[in-house]
Coordinates of C-alpha atoms and ligand atoms in Angstrom, one line a residue:
M201 CA -2.3 138.3 -22.9
M202 CA -1.5 135.9 -20.0
T203 CA -3.0 132.4 -20.3
H204 CA -3.5 129.9 -17.4
T205 CA -2.9 126.2 -17.9
D206 CA -3.2 125.3 -14.2
P207 CA -7.0 125.1 -13.4
Q208 CA -6.2 125.8 -9.8
S209 CA -4.5 129.1 -10.7
D210 CA -7.7 130.9 -11.6
W211 CA -11.1 131.4 -10.2
G212 CA -13.1 129.8 -13.0
L213 CA -13.1 127.9 -16.2
P214 CA -11.3 129.7 -19.1
G215 CA -13.8 132.0 -20.9
W216 CA -13.5 130.2 -24.2
T217 CA -15.2 127.1 -22.7
Y218 CA -18.4 129.1 -22.5
D219 CA -18.5 129.9 -26.2
N220 CA -16.9 127.2 -28.3
D221 CA -18.8 124.9 -30.6
R222 CA -16.2 122.1 -30.4
F223 CA -16.1 122.2 -26.6
F224 CA -19.9 122.2 -26.4
R225 CA -20.1 119.1 -28.6
E226 CA -17.7 117.4 -26.2
E227 CA -20.0 118.5 -23.3
Q228 CA -23.0 117.0 -25.1
D229 CA -21.2 113.7 -25.4
R230 CA -19.6 113.5 -22.0
I231 CA -22.0 115.4 -19.8
F232 CA -25.5 115.6 -21.3
R233 CA -25.8 112.2 -23.0
P234 CA -24.8 110.3 -19.7
S235 CA -26.8 112.6 -17.4
W236 CA -30.4 112.4 -16.2
Q237 CA -32.7 115.0 -17.7
I238 CA -36.2 115.8 -16.4
V239 CA -39.1 115.4 -18.8
C240 CA -42.2 115.8 -16.7
H241 CA -44.0 114.6 -13.6
L242 CA -46.1 111.4 -13.5
N243 CA -49.1 113.6 -12.8
D244 CA -48.5 115.4 -16.1
I245 CA -49.2 112.1 -17.9
P246 CA -51.9 110.4 -15.7
K247 CA -53.8 108.5 -18.5
A248 CA -52.6 105.7 -20.8
G249 CA -51.4 107.4 -24.0
D250 CA -50.5 110.7 -22.4
F251 CA -47.0 111.8 -23.4
H252 CA -44.4 114.5 -22.9
T253 CA -41.5 115.1 -25.1
L254 CA -38.0 116.6 -24.5
D255 CA -35.9 117.9 -27.3
Y256 CA -32.3 118.4 -26.4
I257 CA -28.7 118.0 -27.9
G258 CA -30.1 117.0 -31.2
E259 CA -32.3 114.2 -29.8
S260 CA -36.0 114.1 -29.3
V261 CA -37.2 111.8 -26.5
V262 CA -40.8 110.9 -25.7
V263 CA -42.1 109.7 -22.4
V264 CA -45.4 107.8 -22.6
R265 CA -47.8 106.4 -20.0
G266 CA -48.7 102.8 -20.9
K267 CA -51.9 100.9 -20.5
D268 CA -50.4 99.0 -17.5
G269 CA -49.8 102.4 -15.8
G270 CA -46.0 102.1 -16.4
V271 CA -44.0 104.9 -18.0
R272 CA -41.6 104.3 -20.9
A273 CA -39.3 106.5 -22.9
F274 CA -38.4 106.2 -26.6
T275 CA -36.5 108.2 -29.1
N276 CA -39.3 110.1 -30.9
V277 CA -38.3 108.7 -34.2
C278 CA -40.1 106.4 -36.6
R279 CA -38.2 103.2 -37.5
H280 CA -39.3 103.5 -41.1
R281 CA -37.9 106.7 -42.5
G282 CA -37.1 108.5 -39.3
A283 CA -40.1 110.9 -39.1
R284 CA -40.9 112.6 -35.8
L285 CA -43.7 110.6 -34.3
L286 CA -45.2 112.9 -31.7
D287 CA -45.3 116.7 -32.1
G288 CA -45.2 119.4 -29.4
P289 CA -44.2 119.3 -25.8
A290 CA -47.1 117.2 -24.6
G291 CA -50.3 115.5 -25.6
H292 CA -52.2 112.3 -25.9
C293 CA -51.8 109.6 -28.6
G294 CA -55.5 109.6 -28.9
K295 CA -55.9 109.5 -32.7
G296 CA -54.6 106.0 -32.8
G297 CA -56.7 104.8 -29.9
G298 CA -53.8 104.4 -27.5
R299 CA -51.3 103.7 -30.2
I300 CA -48.6 105.9 -31.7
V301 CA -49.2 106.3 -35.4
C302 CA -46.5 107.9 -37.5
P303 CA -47.8 110.9 -39.4
Y304 CA -45.7 110.1 -42.5
H305 CA -46.7 106.5 -43.7
A306 CA -48.8 105.4 -40.7
W307 CA -46.5 102.7 -39.2
T308 CA -48.1 102.1 -35.9
Y309 CA -46.6 101.3 -32.5
D310 CA -48.3 100.3 -29.2
L311 CA -47.6 102.2 -26.0
E312 CA -44.8 99.7 -25.2
G313 CA -43.1 100.7 -28.4
R314 CA -43.8 97.5 -30.3
L315 CA -44.3 97.9 -34.1
I316 CA -47.9 96.6 -34.5
G317 CA -49.0 97.9 -37.9
V318 CA -47.4 98.5 -41.3
P319 CA -49.6 99.6 -44.2
M320 CA -49.0 97.4 -47.3
R321 CA -47.2 94.9 -45.1
E322 CA -46.9 92.4 -47.9
T323 CA -44.6 94.8 -49.8
Y324 CA -41.9 94.4 -47.1
P325 CA -41.3 90.6 -47.2
A326 CA -38.0 90.9 -45.2
L327 CA -39.3 93.1 -42.5
E328 CA -39.1 91.5 -39.0
M329 CA -41.6 93.6 -37.2
D330 CA -40.5 92.4 -33.7
K331 CA -37.1 93.9 -34.4
Q332 CA -38.4 97.3 -35.4
G333 CA -39.9 98.6 -32.2
L334 CA -39.1 102.1 -31.0
V335 CA -35.7 102.6 -29.6
K336 CA -35.9 102.6 -25.8
V337 CA -34.4 105.3 -23.6
E338 CA -33.6 104.7 -19.9
V339 CA -36.2 106.1 -17.5
E340 CA -36.0 106.8 -13.8
V341 CA -38.9 108.0 -11.7
W342 CA -37.7 109.8 -8.6
R343 CA -40.4 111.1 -6.2
G344 CA -42.8 111.5 -9.1
F345 CA -40.5 113.2 -11.5
V346 CA -39.7 111.4 -14.7
F347 CA -36.0 111.5 -15.8
V348 CA -34.4 110.1 -18.9
R349 CA -30.8 109.2 -19.8
L350 CA -29.5 108.6 -23.3
E351 CA -26.5 106.5 -22.3
G352 CA -24.1 105.6 -19.5
D353 CA -24.2 103.9 -16.2
G354 CA -23.5 106.6 -13.6
P355 CA -25.4 107.0 -10.4
S356 CA -29.2 107.1 -10.4
V357 CA -31.1 110.3 -9.4
A358 CA -32.1 108.6 -6.2
E359 CA -28.4 107.8 -5.4
M360 CA -27.3 111.4 -6.2
M361 CA -30.1 112.9 -4.1
A362 CA -29.5 110.5 -1.2
P363 CA -27.6 113.0 1.0
Y364 CA -30.7 115.2 1.0
E365 CA -33.4 112.5 0.9
H366 CA -34.4 113.2 4.5
E367 CA -35.0 116.9 3.8
V368 CA -36.7 116.4 0.4
A369 CA -39.1 113.8 1.8
H370 CA -41.1 116.4 3.7
Y371 CA -42.2 118.1 0.5
R372 CA -44.2 115.2 -1.0
F373 CA -43.1 115.8 -4.5
E374 CA -45.0 112.7 -5.5
D375 CA -48.3 114.4 -4.8
L376 CA -47.6 117.5 -7.0
Q377 CA -50.3 118.2 -9.5
P378 CA -49.8 120.3 -12.6
F379 CA -51.2 123.8 -12.0
G380 CA -50.6 125.3 -15.5
R381 CA -48.4 124.7 -18.4
V382 CA -44.7 125.0 -18.0
T383 CA -43.3 128.0 -19.9
L384 CA -39.8 127.7 -21.2
R385 CA -37.8 130.9 -21.9
P386 CA -34.8 129.9 -24.0
R387 CA -31.8 132.2 -23.5
T388 CA -28.7 132.5 -25.8
V389 CA -26.2 131.7 -23.0
N390 CA -24.0 128.8 -22.3
W391 CA -25.6 126.2 -20.0
K392 CA -22.8 126.7 -17.5
N393 CA -23.7 130.3 -16.9
I394 CA -27.1 129.2 -15.7
S395 CA -25.9 126.2 -13.8
D396 CA -23.1 128.1 -12.0
N397 CA -25.6 130.8 -11.1
Y398 CA -27.8 128.3 -9.2
S399 CA -24.9 127.3 -7.0
D400 CA -23.7 130.8 -6.3
G401 CA -24.9 132.6 -3.2
L402 CA -22.5 135.6 -3.6
H403 CA -24.6 137.3 -6.2
I404 CA -27.8 137.3 -4.1
P405 CA -27.1 140.5 -2.0
V406 CA -25.9 142.3 -5.1
A407 CA -28.3 141.2 -7.8
H408 CA -31.4 140.3 -5.8
P409 CA -32.0 143.0 -3.2
G410 CA -35.6 141.9 -2.8
L411 CA -34.5 138.4 -1.9
T412 CA -31.9 139.8 0.5
R413 CA -34.6 141.8 2.2
L414 CA -36.8 138.7 2.5
F415 CA -34.1 136.4 3.7
G416 CA -31.6 138.7 5.4
K417 CA -28.0 137.6 5.3
G418 CA -28.9 134.0 6.1
Y419 CA -28.7 132.7 2.5
G420 CA -26.7 129.4 2.6
V421 CA -25.1 127.3 0.0
E422 CA -23.8 123.7 0.6
A423 CA -22.3 121.2 -1.9
A424 CA -22.6 117.5 -1.9
P425 CA -20.9 115.5 -4.7
W426 CA -23.9 115.6 -7.1
V427 CA -26.2 118.1 -5.5
D428 CA -25.9 121.7 -4.2
K429 CA -28.3 123.0 -1.7
M430 CA -29.4 126.6 -1.2
W431 CA -31.6 127.9 1.6
G432 CA -32.7 131.0 3.5
Q433 CA -35.2 131.6 6.4
L434 CA -37.8 134.1 5.6
I435 CA -37.6 137.2 7.9
D436 CA -40.8 137.7 9.9
E437 CA -40.8 141.5 9.9
P438 CA -43.0 142.9 7.2
S439 CA -41.0 144.2 4.2
N440 CA -41.4 147.9 3.3
N441 CA -41.7 146.9 -0.3
P442 CA -45.4 146.2 -1.3
S443 CA -44.8 143.2 -3.5
E444 CA -42.5 141.6 -1.0
R445 CA -45.2 142.2 1.7
I446 CA -47.7 140.4 -0.5
Y447 CA -45.3 137.5 -0.9
Q448 CA -44.9 137.3 2.8
G449 CA -48.6 137.4 3.2
I450 CA -49.6 134.8 0.6
L451 CA -47.0 132.2 1.5
P452 CA -49.3 129.4 2.6
D453 CA -49.0 127.4 5.8
V454 CA -48.2 123.9 4.7
P455 CA -49.5 121.7 7.5
H456 CA -47.4 118.7 6.7
L457 CA -44.1 120.6 6.9
P458 CA -42.1 120.7 10.2
A459 CA -42.1 124.1 11.9
D460 CA -38.5 124.9 10.8
R461 CA -39.4 124.4 7.2
K462 CA -42.6 126.4 7.0
R463 CA -40.9 129.6 6.3
L464 CA -37.8 128.1 4.6
W465 CA -36.8 128.9 1.1
T466 CA -34.7 126.0 -0.1
Y467 CA -33.8 124.4 -3.3
F468 CA -31.5 121.7 -4.7
K469 CA -29.5 121.7 -7.9
L470 CA -28.9 118.3 -9.3
W471 CA -25.9 117.7 -11.6
P472 CA -25.5 118.9 -14.2
N473 CA -28.4 121.3 -15.0
F474 CA -31.6 120.6 -13.0
Ligands
FES264 S1 -41.4 107.5 -41.6 FE1 -42.9 106.7 -40.2 S2 -44.1 105.5 -41.3 FE2 -42.7 106.2 -42.7

């Protein structure tokens, strides 16, 4: 079997990089820990004590709305014996009255992550409570979306999105309101398969005939350093396919969008996987 050592000599990454535990561990350390990951939208956590969690690459992160209206992120891990503090993808730290109470031995934290309660406090004479707050995780709110980053000092989401800021601004992401719960459908595929697919317009006419009928041959792909943009203009002529005709019919007129965006399908893929 022939092997390629020059990355330019082939059309893609070697196949083994899509199915190799050691390589994936490297990707977790070098790509996912230093990259921004989306957790929720500010309007998913409107009230003090509302939270959303994100479990990924062996970490659990929780984003919490504070009493001051601010949003903070912590590792979802108690500083006592490491129990998971908040369960499930989302909820409200209501039981503790705006506090986070560990379900194991009831160590209690405020919404800023400070340790404020330890049952049988006198039995921990050496405990310095002000040093045992929840471990903070970096947060960025970009146009209403809440992102977290475990480590690193690369560009912010705003910096990465800057080349398309003037396009994105029209859509008023900040005003989005949750419409229903987000359903995740885990797949046993490597993350690069999914990520590659979102930057690939060549498969559209082959694998998505419906989309091709809706958008004709005008499906475009463009790459900026951190963001890929995809777009297509909806064809006006009614489709022969009933469900596509319904789609054409129910696509709402969005008054605040400029005319050339009203029938535009467009999306942006942010490095590495959003
Ligand atoms: S592990 Fe949380 S209080 Fe003990």
